[in-house]
Amino acid sequence: TSYIVVSEEEINVHVVVSKNNPLATKKNIKIDDLLSQSFILTEKGMSYRRLFDEEMAKYKIEILPILEMSNPKSICNLVKEDLGISFLPDFVTNKAVEEGSIVRLHVKGLDIKIWKQLLYHRDKWVNSQMKALIQHLSNIHIQNR
């Protein structure tokens, strides 16, 4: 109730692999199929990484990544180079998927969604520059639908 939500959208999050990874052409992928892979993930505790870790914990699995970093675009680039696999939101991977350089895996039992939101605090002052930015970002959101 303290925030005004300008826009929001539910986003899928997938395990992604290089087009050259053997899992890229496999159907009916199970969580166990991922365990032999090298993961490159965002830092522990970050939003979708936390959700991924919690989901894995349900299966009594802990993924120990070979690399952790905060920049999901950099992770996507490393996945494209077939240096590991990752768990990233679709808005990060859309371009690479369209190019055919990475593949989203549909893993049985792993269906995580997140919310992309643009919001601001109801009781805080919003200057003209912030209003312009909010308007611009909400227009982009509408165009991308």
CSV table of C-alpha atoms in Angstrom, one decimal:
chain,number,residue,atom,x,y,z
A,1,THR,CA,0.0,0.0,0.0
A,2,SER,CA,3.0,2.3,0.3
A,3,TYR,CA,3.8,2.0,-3.4
A,4,ILE,CA,2.2,3.1,-6.6
A,5,VAL,CA,2.6,0.4,-9.3
A,6,VAL,CA,3.0,1.9,-12.7
A,7,SER,CA,3.3,-1.4,-14.5
A,8,GLU,CA,3.9,-5.0,-13.8
A,9,GLU,CA,4.4,-8.1,-15.8
A,10,GLU,CA,4.8,-11.8,-14.9
A,11,ILE,CA,8.1,-13.2,-16.3
A,12,ASN,CA,9.2,-16.7,-16.8
A,13,VAL,CA,12.6,-17.8,-15.7
A,14,HIS,CA,14.4,-20.8,-17.4
A,15,VAL,CA,17.5,-22.8,-17.2
A,16,VAL,CA,19.4,-21.8,-20.4
A,17,VAL,CA,22.1,-23.5,-22.3
A,18,SER,CA,24.3,-22.9,-25.3
A,19,LYS,CA,22.9,-24.2,-28.6
A,20,ASN,CA,25.9,-26.6,-28.5
A,21,ASN,CA,25.1,-28.1,-25.1
A,22,PRO,CA,23.8,-31.7,-25.4
A,23,LEU,CA,20.8,-30.7,-23.3
A,24,ALA,CA,19.7,-28.2,-26.0
A,25,THR,CA,18.1,-30.9,-28.1
A,26,LYS,CA,16.9,-33.1,-25.3
A,27,LYS,CA,13.2,-33.4,-24.5
A,28,ASN,CA,11.7,-34.3,-21.1
A,29,ILE,CA,14.5,-32.8,-19.1
A,30,LYS,CA,14.6,-33.7,-15.4
A,31,ILE,CA,16.3,-31.8,-12.6
A,32,ASP,CA,18.8,-34.7,-12.3
A,33,ASP,CA,19.9,-34.0,-15.9
A,34,LEU,CA,21.2,-30.6,-14.7
A,35,LEU,CA,23.4,-32.0,-12.0
A,36,SER,CA,26.4,-32.8,-14.2
A,37,GLN,CA,26.4,-29.3,-15.7
A,38,SER,CA,28.6,-26.3,-14.7
A,39,PHE,CA,26.4,-23.5,-13.5
A,40,ILE,CA,27.1,-19.7,-13.8
A,41,LEU,CA,24.6,-18.0,-11.6
A,42,THR,CA,23.8,-14.6,-10.1
A,43,GLU,CA,25.0,-14.0,-6.6
A,44,LYS,CA,23.5,-16.0,-3.8
A,45,GLY,CA,20.4,-14.3,-2.4
A,46,MET,CA,19.5,-12.3,-5.5
A,47,SER,CA,15.8,-12.6,-6.4
A,48,TYR,CA,15.5,-15.3,-9.0
A,49,ARG,CA,18.7,-17.1,-7.8
A,50,ARG,CA,17.1,-17.3,-4.3
A,51,LEU,CA,14.0,-18.8,-5.8
A,52,PHE,CA,16.1,-21.3,-7.8
A,53,ASP,CA,18.0,-22.3,-4.7
A,54,GLU,CA,14.8,-22.8,-2.7
A,55,GLU,CA,13.3,-24.9,-5.5
A,56,MET,CA,16.5,-27.1,-5.6
A,57,ALA,CA,16.4,-27.4,-1.8
A,58,LYS,CA,12.9,-29.0,-2.2
A,59,TYR,CA,14.7,-31.9,-4.0
A,60,LYS,CA,17.6,-31.8,-1.5
A,61,ILE,CA,19.9,-30.5,-4.1
A,62,GLU,CA,22.4,-27.7,-3.7
A,63,ILE,CA,23.9,-26.2,-6.9
A,64,LEU,CA,27.5,-25.0,-6.4
A,65,PRO,CA,28.2,-22.7,-9.4
A,66,ILE,CA,31.6,-22.4,-11.0
A,67,LEU,CA,31.1,-18.6,-11.1
A,68,GLU,CA,28.7,-16.1,-9.5
A,69,MET,CA,28.3,-12.6,-10.8
A,70,SER,CA,25.7,-9.8,-10.5
A,71,ASN,CA,25.3,-9.0,-14.2
A,72,PRO,CA,22.8,-11.3,-15.9
A,73,LYS,CA,23.7,-10.0,-19.4
A,74,SER,CA,27.3,-11.1,-18.8
A,75,ILE,CA,26.1,-14.5,-17.6
A,76,CYS,CA,24.0,-14.8,-20.8
A,77,ASN,CA,27.1,-14.1,-22.9
A,78,LEU,CA,29.1,-16.7,-21.1
A,79,VAL,CA,26.3,-19.2,-21.7
A,80,LYS,CA,26.3,-18.3,-25.4
A,81,GLU,CA,30.0,-19.2,-25.4
A,82,ASP,CA,29.1,-22.6,-23.9
A,83,LEU,CA,31.1,-21.9,-20.7
A,84,GLY,CA,28.3,-23.1,-18.5
A,85,ILE,CA,24.5,-23.1,-18.0
A,86,SER,CA,22.4,-20.7,-16.0
A,87,PHE,CA,19.0,-19.8,-14.6
A,88,LEU,CA,17.9,-16.4,-16.0
A,89,PRO,CA,14.7,-14.5,-16.6
A,90,ASP,CA,13.3,-14.5,-20.2
A,91,PHE,CA,13.7,-10.7,-20.6
A,92,VAL,CA,17.5,-11.2,-20.2
A,93,THR,CA,17.7,-14.1,-22.7
A,94,ASN,CA,15.1,-13.1,-25.3
A,95,LYS,CA,17.6,-11.7,-27.9
A,96,ALA,CA,19.9,-14.7,-27.6
A,97,VAL,CA,17.0,-17.1,-27.9
A,98,GLU,CA,15.8,-15.3,-31.0
A,99,GLU,CA,19.3,-15.4,-32.5
A,100,GLY,CA,19.4,-19.2,-31.8
A,101,SER,CA,22.6,-18.9,-29.7
A,102,ILE,CA,21.0,-20.2,-26.5
A,103,VAL,CA,18.1,-22.5,-25.7
A,104,ARG,CA,15.6,-22.4,-22.9
A,105,LEU,CA,15.1,-25.7,-21.2
A,106,HIS,CA,11.8,-26.8,-19.9
A,107,VAL,CA,12.7,-28.8,-16.8
A,108,LYS,CA,10.1,-31.0,-15.3
A,109,GLY,CA,9.3,-29.7,-11.8
A,110,LEU,CA,11.0,-26.4,-12.3
A,111,ASP,CA,8.4,-23.7,-13.1
A,112,ILE,CA,9.4,-20.4,-11.6
A,113,LYS,CA,7.9,-17.0,-12.4
A,114,ILE,CA,8.9,-13.6,-11.2
A,115,TRP,CA,7.3,-10.1,-11.5
A,116,LYS,CA,8.9,-7.2,-13.3
A,117,GLN,CA,7.5,-4.1,-11.8
A,118,LEU,CA,7.9,-0.3,-12.1
A,119,LEU,CA,6.8,1.3,-8.8
A,120,TYR,CA,7.5,4.3,-6.7
A,121,HIS,CA,6.8,5.2,-3.1
A,122,ARG,CA,3.4,6.9,-2.6
A,123,ASP,CA,4.7,9.3,0.1
A,124,LYS,CA,7.9,10.5,-1.6
A,125,TRP,CA,8.2,13.5,-3.8
A,126,VAL,CA,8.4,12.8,-7.5
A,127,ASN,CA,10.2,15.6,-9.5
A,128,SER,CA,9.6,16.4,-13.1
A,129,GLN,CA,12.6,14.3,-14.3
A,130,MET,CA,11.3,11.3,-12.4
A,131,LYS,CA,7.8,11.8,-13.8
A,132,ALA,CA,9.3,11.9,-17.3
A,133,LEU,CA,11.3,8.7,-16.7
A,134,ILE,CA,8.3,6.9,-15.3
A,135,GLN,CA,6.2,7.9,-18.3
A,136,HIS,CA,9.0,6.8,-20.7
A,137,LEU,CA,9.4,3.4,-19.0
A,138,SER,CA,5.7,2.8,-18.8
A,139,ASN,CA,5.4,3.6,-22.6
A,140,ILE,CA,8.2,1.1,-23.3
A,141,HIS,CA,6.4,-1.5,-21.2
A,142,ILE,CA,3.1,-0.9,-23.2
A,143,GLN,CA,5.0,-1.2,-26.6
A,144,ASN,CA,6.6,-4.5,-25.6
A,145,ARG,CA,3.3,-6.2,-24.8
